[in-house]
Amino acid sequence: MPRFVVPVLLRYFYSIEVDSAAIWERTKEVFAKNWHLGVTAFGGPPVHFQILHKKFVQNNQWIDEQLYQEIFALSQALPGPASTKMLFCINYIHGGLIAGLGAFLLWCLPGAVGMYALSLGVSRIGETLPAPVYALLSGLNAATVGIIALAAVQLADKAITDKLTRALVFLGGVAGMLYTAIWFFPVLMLAAGLVTLVWDFKWLYHIFKPFWRSRPRSTRTNTEDFRIRHAATTGNASQGSLQHRHTAATEQVDVPLASLEAGSVPGRERPDPVVDSESSVRVVPSNIQLNLITWKIGTCIIAGFFGSFVIIMTVRSLIRNPPRGVSLFANLYLAGTIIFGGGPVVIPLLREYIVTEGWVSPRDFLLGLALIQSFPGPNFNFAVYLGSLATAQTSLPSFAGAIIAFLGIFTPGIIILTGVMGLWKVLRSRRWLLSVLRGVNAGAVGLVFTAVYKLWQIGFVDAENQSGSPLGRDPWWVAITATSFVGGAWFGLKAPLAILLGGVMGMAWYAVVKA
């Protein structure tokens, strides 16, 4: 390093004024708002998104609806655990990088400790479990499916802004059910983003214009009435009147894209957006601060991550018989880098990188899969359980395997997101990015419905079906799923209570049918 670099760095760091009182206040605030989430957020990523929206958008106003939708799309479009990245982003925006990391640990550690304790118990059991335990697990799974289905419907209400996004939600869910591969989910979300980009900028408009029938006058009038009602509900009646007069004079509909993202009228289609410029004015409310790194630092972080990825994969391939700890970290580091779509994708990938290697038995894998649905926090904590079991018969202690797995699976997504947020701070005013995120958002919600289907297919577990079978094999499990869905939708039943009720109903089924 050149001699002049050290003095420059020293002057830079010593010139930073550290307000210890402000840091302490912010630390207390982050702890107060996040400490309980790691032990109360049940139901997996779809439910987590609803919890985070209610807490940080509706109750505390740390971010607004527009920022929430942008962060949601980014969390789905980048690799790693989706709901964990969402929580990290919200705290990062509000309190800076340290606040984001602190919230991340509060969110992950309770479930990680619980899964590690579970691995210690599973390593000491026989080939099969008592029949009541299977009934309990099946009840928990059935209730979880109902909770995720409800969350999927609620997320769709916010993601659908027009007929295009409605179609993308539907097609994303269907495509995810018909085919599953490591590369397929990110390609689906990218394709959805490109479709909305082409649609919003009307790049194919001139090609199909001769075949496009003009809308009747009554349709334009209904659109104008919608805009007036929307302006009145948001307190912008005067602005709505001006827009109405402008529309009446020009007979054109001009709806800002930003108003479509917020989802201010859930479950209702808004008029198709017309994009007329490359950028728009994106005003952040005065009570919201974007405490993010610069785009230059973000670019360096992303480049550094990909450098580390190449080094780790190269070392893994060069060592003929690597130690279990090295192989475990490399496999999970790779998994954390290529997992797009969060929890629904991590399950088959972890099976490929852990069970196929012979480190964990299929029975233990499926047992942990059934229980992770009833644990709070991110589903990626499943890797902690698998890491502990993978090193149980080696010279490494089980807790070392759990730590290695935790770092391997979570690190890539958090590092990439940290770097991308620096770029997002600069690019978030670009209309093309907003269009892409609108489509990615819709495609990601479609994949939540895919997760419902996949969990349904493996929800019932017993001694003869330790790999899981569909819940529809017995009407009672369907009733449990419906109970958790209806209980949450109509009666405000909380996710932890719904899961507990599902376990009780599973035990009741065993007492009546099997005992």
Coordinates of N, CA, C and O in Angstrom, one line a residue, residues 161-307:
T161 N -52.3 -4.3 -9.8 CA -52.6 -2.9 -10.1 C -53.4 -2.7 -11.4 O -54.0 -1.7 -11.6
D162 N -53.4 -3.7 -12.2 CA -54.1 -3.7 -13.5 C -54.2 -5.1 -14.0 O -53.9 -6.1 -13.3
K163 N -54.8 -5.3 -15.2 CA -55.0 -6.6 -15.7 C -53.7 -7.3 -16.0 O -53.6 -8.6 -15.9
L164 N -52.7 -6.6 -16.3 CA -51.4 -7.2 -16.6 C -50.8 -7.9 -15.4 O -50.4 -9.0 -15.4
T165 N -50.8 -7.1 -14.3 CA -50.3 -7.7 -13.0 C -51.1 -8.9 -12.5 O -50.7 -9.8 -11.9
R166 N -52.4 -8.8 -12.8 CA -53.3 -9.9 -12.4 C -52.9 -11.1 -13.2 O -52.9 -12.2 -12.6
A167 N -52.6 -11.0 -14.5 CA -52.2 -12.1 -15.3 C -50.9 -12.6 -14.9 O -50.6 -13.9 -14.8
L168 N -50.0 -11.8 -14.5 CA -48.6 -12.2 -14.1 C -48.7 -13.0 -12.7 O -47.9 -14.0 -12.6
V169 N -49.5 -12.6 -11.8 CA -49.7 -13.3 -10.6 C -50.2 -14.7 -10.9 O -49.7 -15.7 -10.4
F170 N -51.2 -14.8 -11.8 CA -51.8 -16.1 -12.1 C -50.7 -17.0 -12.8 O -50.5 -18.1 -12.5
L171 N -50.1 -16.4 -13.9 CA -49.1 -17.2 -14.6 C -47.9 -17.6 -13.8 O -47.4 -18.7 -14.0
G172 N -47.5 -16.7 -12.9 CA -46.3 -17.1 -12.1 C -46.7 -18.2 -11.2 O -45.8 -19.2 -11.0
G173 N -47.9 -18.2 -10.6 CA -48.2 -19.4 -9.7 C -48.4 -20.7 -10.5 O -47.9 -21.7 -10.0
V174 N -49.0 -20.6 -11.7 CA -49.2 -21.8 -12.5 C -47.8 -22.4 -12.9 O -47.5 -23.6 -12.9
A175 N -47.0 -21.5 -13.5 CA -45.7 -21.9 -14.0 C -44.8 -22.5 -12.8 O -44.1 -23.5 -13.1
G176 N -44.9 -22.0 -11.6 CA -44.1 -22.5 -10.5 C -44.6 -23.9 -10.1 O -43.8 -24.7 -9.7
M177 N -45.9 -24.1 -10.3 CA -46.4 -25.5 -9.9 C -46.1 -26.5 -11.0 O -45.9 -27.7 -10.7
L178 N -46.0 -26.1 -12.3 CA -45.8 -27.0 -13.3 C -44.3 -27.5 -13.5 O -44.0 -28.6 -14.0
Y179 N -43.4 -26.6 -13.1 CA -42.0 -26.9 -13.3 C -41.1 -26.3 -12.1 O -41.4 -25.2 -11.7
T180 N -40.2 -27.1 -11.7 CA -39.3 -26.6 -10.6 C -37.8 -26.9 -10.9 O -37.5 -28.0 -11.3
A181 N -37.0 -25.9 -10.9 CA -35.6 -26.0 -11.1 C -34.9 -24.8 -10.4 O -35.6 -23.8 -10.1
I182 N -33.6 -24.9 -10.2 CA -32.9 -23.9 -9.5 C -32.9 -22.6 -10.3 O -33.1 -21.5 -9.7
W183 N -32.9 -22.6 -11.6 CA -32.8 -21.4 -12.4 C -34.2 -20.9 -12.7 O -34.3 -19.7 -13.2
F184 N -35.2 -21.7 -12.5 CA -36.5 -21.3 -13.1 C -37.2 -20.1 -12.4 O -37.8 -19.2 -13.0
F185 N -37.2 -20.1 -11.1 CA -37.8 -19.0 -10.3 C -37.3 -17.6 -10.6 O -38.0 -16.7 -10.9
P186 N -35.9 -17.5 -10.6 CA -35.4 -16.1 -11.0 C -35.8 -15.7 -12.4 O -36.0 -14.6 -12.7
V187 N -35.8 -16.7 -13.3 CA -36.1 -16.4 -14.7 C -37.6 -16.0 -14.8 O -37.9 -15.0 -15.5
L188 N -38.5 -16.6 -14.0 CA -39.9 -16.2 -14.0 C -40.0 -14.7 -13.6 O -40.8 -14.0 -14.2
M189 N -39.4 -14.4 -12.5 CA -39.5 -13.0 -11.9 C -38.9 -12.0 -12.9 O -39.5 -10.9 -13.1
L190 N -37.8 -12.3 -13.5 CA -37.1 -11.4 -14.4 C -38.0 -11.3 -15.7 O -38.2 -10.1 -16.2
A191 N -38.6 -12.3 -16.1 CA -39.5 -12.2 -17.3 C -40.7 -11.4 -17.0 O -41.2 -10.6 -17.8
A192 N -41.3 -11.5 -15.8 CA -42.4 -10.7 -15.4 C -42.0 -9.2 -15.3 O -42.8 -8.3 -15.8
G193 N -40.8 -8.9 -14.9 CA -40.3 -7.5 -14.9 C -40.2 -7.0 -16.3 O -40.5 -5.8 -16.5
L194 N -39.7 -7.8 -17.2 CA -39.5 -7.3 -18.6 C -40.8 -7.1 -19.3 O -41.0 -6.2 -20.1
V195 N -41.8 -7.9 -18.9 CA -43.2 -7.8 -19.5 C -43.8 -6.4 -19.1 O -44.3 -5.7 -19.9
T196 N -43.7 -6.1 -17.8 CA -44.3 -4.8 -17.4 C -43.5 -3.6 -18.0 O -44.0 -2.6 -18.2
L197 N -42.2 -3.8 -18.2 CA -41.4 -2.7 -18.7 C -41.8 -2.5 -20.2 O -42.0 -1.3 -20.6
V198 N -42.0 -3.5 -21.0 CA -42.5 -3.4 -22.3 C -43.9 -2.8 -22.4 O -44.2 -1.9 -23.2
W199 N -44.7 -3.2 -21.5 CA -46.1 -2.8 -21.4 C -46.2 -1.3 -21.0 O -46.9 -0.5 -21.6
D200 N -45.5 -0.9 -19.9 CA -45.6 0.4 -19.4 C -45.0 1.5 -20.4 O -45.5 2.6 -20.5
F201 N -44.0 1.1 -21.1 CA -43.3 2.0 -22.1 C -43.9 1.9 -23.5 O -43.5 2.6 -24.4
K202 N -44.9 1.0 -23.6 CA -45.6 0.9 -24.9 C -44.7 0.7 -26.1 O -44.9 1.2 -27.2
W203 N -43.7 -0.2 -25.9 CA -42.7 -0.4 -26.9 C -43.3 -1.2 -28.1 O -42.8 -1.1 -29.2
L204 N -44.4 -2.0 -27.9 CA -45.0 -2.7 -28.9 C -46.3 -2.1 -29.4 O -47.1 -2.7 -30.2
Y205 N -46.6 -0.9 -28.9 CA -47.9 -0.2 -29.2 C -48.0 0.0 -30.7 O -49.1 -0.2 -31.2
H206 N -47.0 0.5 -31.3 CA -47.1 0.8 -32.8 C -47.3 -0.4 -33.6 O -47.9 -0.3 -34.7
I207 N -46.8 -1.5 -33.2 CA -47.0 -2.8 -33.9 C -48.4 -3.2 -33.9 O -49.0 -3.6 -34.9
F208 N -49.1 -3.1 -32.7 CA -50.4 -3.6 -32.6 C -51.5 -2.5 -32.7 O -52.7 -2.8 -32.6
K209 N -51.0 -1.3 -32.9 CA -52.0 -0.2 -33.0 C -53.1 -0.4 -34.1 O -54.3 -0.1 -33.8
P210 N -52.8 -0.9 -35.3 CA -53.8 -1.1 -36.2 C -54.9 -2.1 -35.8 O -56.0 -2.0 -36.3
F211 N -54.6 -3.0 -34.9 CA -55.5 -4.0 -34.4 C -56.2 -3.6 -33.1 O -57.0 -4.3 -32.5
W212 N -55.8 -2.4 -32.5 CA -56.2 -2.0 -31.2 C -57.5 -1.2 -31.4 O -57.4 -0.1 -31.9
R213 N -58.6 -1.6 -30.8 CA -59.8 -0.9 -30.9 C -59.8 0.2 -29.8 O -59.4 0.0 -28.7
S214 N -60.2 1.4 -30.2 CA -60.2 2.5 -29.3 C -61.3 2.3 -28.3 O -62.4 1.7 -28.6
R215 N -61.0 2.7 -27.0 CA -62.0 2.5 -25.9 C -63.2 3.4 -26.1 O -63.0 4.6 -26.5
P216 N -64.4 3.0 -25.8 CA -65.6 3.8 -25.9 C -65.5 5.0 -24.9 O -64.8 4.9 -23.9
R217 N -66.3 6.0 -25.1 CA -66.3 7.2 -24.3 C -66.6 6.8 -22.8 O -66.1 7.4 -21.9
S218 N -67.6 5.8 -22.7 CA -68.0 5.5 -21.3 C -66.9 4.9 -20.5 O -66.8 5.2 -19.3
T219 N -65.9 4.2 -21.1 CA -64.8 3.7 -20.4 C -63.9 4.8 -19.9 O -63.4 4.8 -18.7
R220 N -63.7 5.8 -20.7 CA -62.9 6.9 -20.3 C -63.5 7.7 -19.1 O -62.9 8.1 -18.2
T221 N -64.9 7.8 -19.2 CA -65.6 8.4 -18.2 C -65.5 7.7 -16.8 O -65.3 8.3 -15.8
N222 N -65.6 6.3 -16.9 CA -65.4 5.6 -15.7 C -64.0 5.7 -15.1 O -63.8 5.8 -13.9
T223 N -63.0 5.8 -16.0 CA -61.6 6.0 -15.5 C -61.5 7.4 -14.8 O -60.9 7.5 -13.8
E224 N -62.2 8.4 -15.4 CA -62.1 9.7 -14.8 C -62.8 9.7 -13.4 O -62.3 10.3 -12.4
D225 N -63.9 9.0 -13.3 CA -64.6 8.9 -12.0 C -63.8 8.2 -11.0 O -63.7 8.6 -9.8
F226 N -63.0 7.2 -11.4 CA -62.2 6.5 -10.5 C -61.1 7.4 -10.0 O -60.8 7.4 -8.8
R227 N -60.5 8.2 -10.9 CA -59.4 9.1 -10.4 C -59.9 10.2 -9.5 O -59.3 10.6 -8.5
I228 N -61.1 10.7 -9.7 CA -61.7 11.7 -8.8 C -62.0 11.1 -7.4 O -61.6 11.7 -6.4
R229 N -62.5 9.9 -7.4 CA -62.8 9.2 -6.1 C -61.5 8.9 -5.4 O -61.3 9.1 -4.2
H230 N -60.4 8.5 -6.2 CA -59.1 8.2 -5.5 C -58.5 9.5 -5.0 O -57.9 9.5 -3.9
A231 N -58.6 10.6 -5.7 CA -58.1 11.8 -5.2 C -58.8 12.3 -4.0 O -58.2 12.8 -3.0
A232 N -60.1 12.1 -3.9 CA -60.9 12.5 -2.8 C -60.5 11.7 -1.5 O -60.4 12.2 -0.4
T233 N -60.2 10.4 -1.7 CA -59.9 9.5 -0.6 C -58.5 9.8 0.0 O -58.2 9.6 1.1
T234 N -57.6 10.4 -0.9 CA -56.3 10.7 -0.4 C -56.1 12.2 0.0 O -55.0 12.7 0.2
G235 N -57.3 12.9 0.0 CA -57.2 14.3 0.4 C -56.7 15.3 -0.6 O -56.3 16.4 -0.3
N236 N -56.7 14.9 -1.9 CA -56.3 15.7 -3.0 C -57.4 16.0 -3.9 O -57.4 15.8 -5.1
A237 N -58.5 16.5 -3.3 CA -59.7 16.8 -4.2 C -59.4 17.9 -5.2 O -59.9 17.8 -6.3
S238 N -58.7 18.9 -4.8 CA -58.5 20.0 -5.8 C -57.6 19.5 -6.9 O -57.8 19.8 -8.1
Q239 N -56.6 18.7 -6.5 CA -55.7 18.1 -7.6 C -56.5 17.2 -8.5 O -56.4 17.2 -9.7
G240 N -57.5 16.5 -7.9 CA -58.3 15.6 -8.7 C -59.2 16.4 -9.7 O -59.4 16.0 -10.8
S241 N -59.7 17.5 -9.2 CA -60.5 18.3 -10.1 C -59.7 18.9 -11.3 O -60.1 18.9 -12.4
L242 N -58.4 19.3 -11.0 CA -57.6 19.8 -12.1 C -57.3 18.7 -13.1 O -57.3 18.9 -14.3
Q243 N -57.0 17.5 -12.5 CA -56.7 16.4 -13.5 C -58.0 16.0 -14.3 O -57.9 15.7 -15.5
H244 N -59.2 16.2 -13.7 CA -60.4 15.9 -14.4 C -60.6 16.9 -15.5 O -60.9 16.5 -16.7
R245 N -60.3 18.2 -15.3 CA -60.5 19.2 -16.3 C -59.5 18.9 -17.4 O -59.8 19.1 -18.6
H246 N -58.2 18.5 -17.0 CA -57.2 18.3 -18.1 C -57.6 17.1 -18.9 O -57.4 17.1 -20.1
T247 N -58.2 16.0 -18.3 CA -58.5 14.9 -19.0 C -59.7 15.1 -20.0 O -59.8 14.7 -21.1
A248 N -60.7 15.9 -19.4 CA -61.8 16.3 -20.3 C -61.4 17.1 -21.5 O -62.0 16.9 -22.6
A249 N -60.3 17.9 -21.4 CA -59.9 18.7 -22.5 C -59.1 17.9 -23.5 O -59.2 18.2 -24.7
T250 N -58.4 17.0 -23.0 CA -57.5 16.3 -23.9 C -58.0 14.9 -24.3 O -57.5 14.2 -25.2
E251 N -59.0 14.4 -23.5 CA -59.5 13.0 -23.7 C -58.4 12.0 -23.7 O -58.4 11.0 -24.4
Q252 N -57.5 12.1 -22.7 CA -56.4 11.2 -22.5 C -56.4 10.8 -21.1 O -56.7 11.6 -20.2
V253 N -55.9 9.6 -20.8 CA -55.8 9.2 -19.4 C -54.3 9.1 -19.1 O -53.5 8.4 -19.8
D254 N -53.9 9.8 -18.1 CA -52.5 9.9 -17.7 C -52.4 9.6 -16.2 O -52.6 10.5 -15.4
V255 N -52.0 8.4 -15.9 CA -52.0 8.0 -14.5 C -50.5 7.8 -14.1 O -49.8 7.0 -14.7
P256 N -50.0 8.5 -13.1 CA -48.6 8.3 -12.6 C -48.4 6.8 -12.2 O -49.2 6.2 -11.5
L257 N -47.2 6.3 -12.6 CA -46.9 4.9 -12.3 C -46.7 4.8 -10.8 O -47.1 3.8 -10.2
A258 N -46.2 5.8 -10.1 CA -46.0 5.7 -8.7 C -47.3 5.4 -7.9 O -47.4 4.7 -6.9
S259 N -48.4 6.0 -8.4 CA -49.7 5.8 -7.7 C -50.2 4.4 -7.9 O -51.0 3.9 -7.1
L260 N -49.7 3.7 -8.9 CA -50.1 2.3 -9.1 C -49.4 1.3 -8.2 O -49.8 0.2 -7.9
E261 N -48.2 1.7 -7.8 CA -47.4 0.8 -7.0 C -47.8 0.6 -5.6 O -47.7 -0.4 -4.9
A262 N -48.4 1.7 -5.0 CA -48.7 1.7 -3.6 C -49.8 0.8 -3.3 O -50.0 0.4 -2.1
G263 N -50.7 0.4 -4.3 CA -51.8 -0.5 -4.0 C -52.8 0.2 -3.0 O -53.2 -0.5 -2.1
S264 N -53.1 1.5 -3.3 CA -53.9 2.2 -2.3 C -55.4 1.7 -2.3 O -56.1 1.9 -1.4
V265 N -55.8 1.0 -3.4 CA -57.1 0.4 -3.4 C -57.0 -1.1 -3.6 O -57.0 -1.6 -4.7
P266 N -56.7 -1.9 -2.5 CA -56.4 -3.3 -2.6 C -57.5 -4.1 -3.3 O -58.7 -3.9 -3.1
G267 N -57.0 -5.0 -4.2 CA -57.9 -5.9 -4.9 C -58.7 -5.3 -6.0 O -59.6 -5.8 -6.5
R268 N -58.3 -4.0 -6.4 CA -59.1 -3.3 -7.4 C -58.1 -2.9 -8.4 O -57.0 -2.3 -8.1
E269 N -58.5 -3.0 -9.7 CA -57.5 -2.7 -10.8 C -57.5 -1.2 -11.0 O -58.5 -0.5 -11.0
R270 N -56.3 -0.7 -11.2 CA -56.2 0.7 -11.5 C -55.9 0.9 -13.0 O -55.5 -0.1 -13.7
P271 N -56.2 2.0 -13.6 CA -55.9 2.2 -15.1 C -54.5 1.9 -15.5 O -53.6 2.1 -14.7
D272 N -54.3 1.5 -16.7 CA -53.0 1.2 -17.2 C -52.1 2.4 -17.1 O -52.5 3.5 -17.5
P273 N -50.9 2.3 -16.7 CA -50.0 3.5 -16.6 C -49.5 3.9 -18.0 O -49.3 3.1 -18.8
V274 N -49.3 5.2 -18.1 CA -48.6 5.7 -19.3 C -47.3 6.3 -18.9 O -47.2 7.2 -18.1
V275 N -46.2 5.8 -19.5 CA -44.9 6.2 -19.1 C -44.5 7.2 -20.2 O -44.4 6.9 -21.3
D276 N -44.1 8.4 -19.7 CA -43.8 9.5 -20.7 C -42.4 10.1 -20.5 O -42.0 11.0 -21.2
S277 N -41.6 9.6 -19.5 CA -40.3 10.1 -19.3 C -39.5 9.0 -18.6 O -40.0 8.1 -18.1
E278 N -38.2 9.3 -18.6 CA -37.3 8.3 -18.0 C -37.2 8.4 -16.5 O -36.8 7.5 -15.9
S279 N -37.6 9.5 -15.9 CA -37.5 9.7 -14.5 C -38.7 10.5 -14.0 O -39.4 11.1 -14.8
S280 N -39.0 10.3 -12.7 CA -40.1 11.0 -12.1 C -39.7 11.5 -10.8 O -38.7 11.1 -10.2
V281 N -40.5 12.5 -10.2 CA -40.1 13.0 -8.9 C -40.6 12.0 -7.9 O -41.8 11.7 -7.7
R282 N -39.7 11.5 -7.1 CA -40.0 10.6 -6.0 C -39.7 11.2 -4.7 O -38.6 11.4 -4.3
V283 N -40.7 11.7 -4.1 CA -40.6 12.5 -2.8 C -40.7 11.5 -1.7 O -41.7 10.8 -1.5
V284 N -39.7 11.5 -0.8 CA -39.7 10.7 0.4 C -40.3 11.5 1.5 O -39.9 12.7 1.7
P285 N -41.3 11.0 2.2 CA -41.9 11.8 3.3 C -40.8 12.3 4.3 O -39.8 11.7 4.5
S286 N -41.1 13.5 4.9 CA -40.1 14.1 5.7 C -39.8 13.3 7.0 O -38.7 13.4 7.5
N287 N -40.7 12.4 7.4 CA -40.4 11.6 8.6 C -39.6 10.4 8.3 O -39.3 9.6 9.2
I288 N -39.2 10.1 7.0 CA -38.5 8.9 6.6 C -37.1 9.3 6.0 O -37.0 10.2 5.2
Q289 N -36.1 8.7 6.6 CA -34.7 9.0 6.1 C -34.2 7.8 5.4 O -34.4 6.6 5.8
L290 N -33.4 8.0 4.4 CA -32.7 6.9 3.7 C -31.3 6.8 4.1 O -30.4 7.5 3.5
N291 N -31.0 6.1 5.2 CA -29.6 6.0 5.8 C -28.9 4.9 5.1 O -28.7 3.9 5.7
L292 N -28.5 5.2 3.9 CA -27.9 4.1 3.0 C -26.5 4.5 2.6 O -26.1 5.7 2.6
I293 N -25.7 3.5 2.2 CA -24.4 3.8 1.7 C -24.4 4.4 0.3 O -25.5 4.4 -0.3
T294 N -23.3 4.9 -0.2 CA -23.3 5.5 -1.5 C -23.2 4.4 -2.6 O -22.9 3.3 -2.3
W295 N -23.5 4.8 -3.8 CA -23.5 3.8 -4.9 C -22.1 3.3 -5.1 O -21.9 2.1 -5.6
K296 N -21.1 4.1 -4.9 CA -19.7 3.6 -5.1 C -19.4 2.5 -4.1 O -18.8 1.5 -4.5
I297 N -19.7 2.8 -2.8 CA -19.4 1.7 -1.8 C -20.2 0.5 -2.1 O -19.8 -0.7 -2.0
G298 N -21.5 0.7 -2.6 CA -22.3 -0.5 -2.9 C -21.7 -1.3 -4.0 O -21.7 -2.5 -4.0
T299 N -21.2 -0.6 -5.0 CA -20.6 -1.3 -6.2 C -19.3 -2.1 -5.7 O -19.1 -3.3 -6.1
C300 N -18.6 -1.5 -4.8 CA -17.4 -2.2 -4.2 C -17.8 -3.5 -3.4 O -17.1 -4.5 -3.5
I301 N -18.9 -3.4 -2.7 CA -19.4 -4.5 -1.9 C -19.8 -5.6 -2.8 O -19.5 -6.8 -2.5
I302 N -20.5 -5.3 -3.8 CA -21.0 -6.4 -4.8 C -19.8 -7.0 -5.5 O -19.7 -8.2 -5.6
A303 N -18.8 -6.2 -5.9 CA -17.6 -6.8 -6.5 C -16.8 -7.6 -5.6 O -16.4 -8.7 -5.9
G304 N -16.7 -7.2 -4.3 CA -16.0 -8.0 -3.3 C -16.7 -9.3 -3.0 O -16.0 -10.3 -2.8
F305 N -18.0 -9.3 -3.0 CA -18.8 -10.6 -2.8 C -18.5 -11.5 -3.9 O -18.2 -12.7 -3.7
F306 N -18.6 -11.1 -5.1 CA -18.4 -12.0 -6.2 C -16.9 -12.5 -6.3 O -16.7 -13.7 -6.7
G307 N -16.0 -11.7 -5.8 CA -14.6 -12.2 -5.7 C -14.5 -13.3 -4.7 O -13.9 -14.3 -4.9

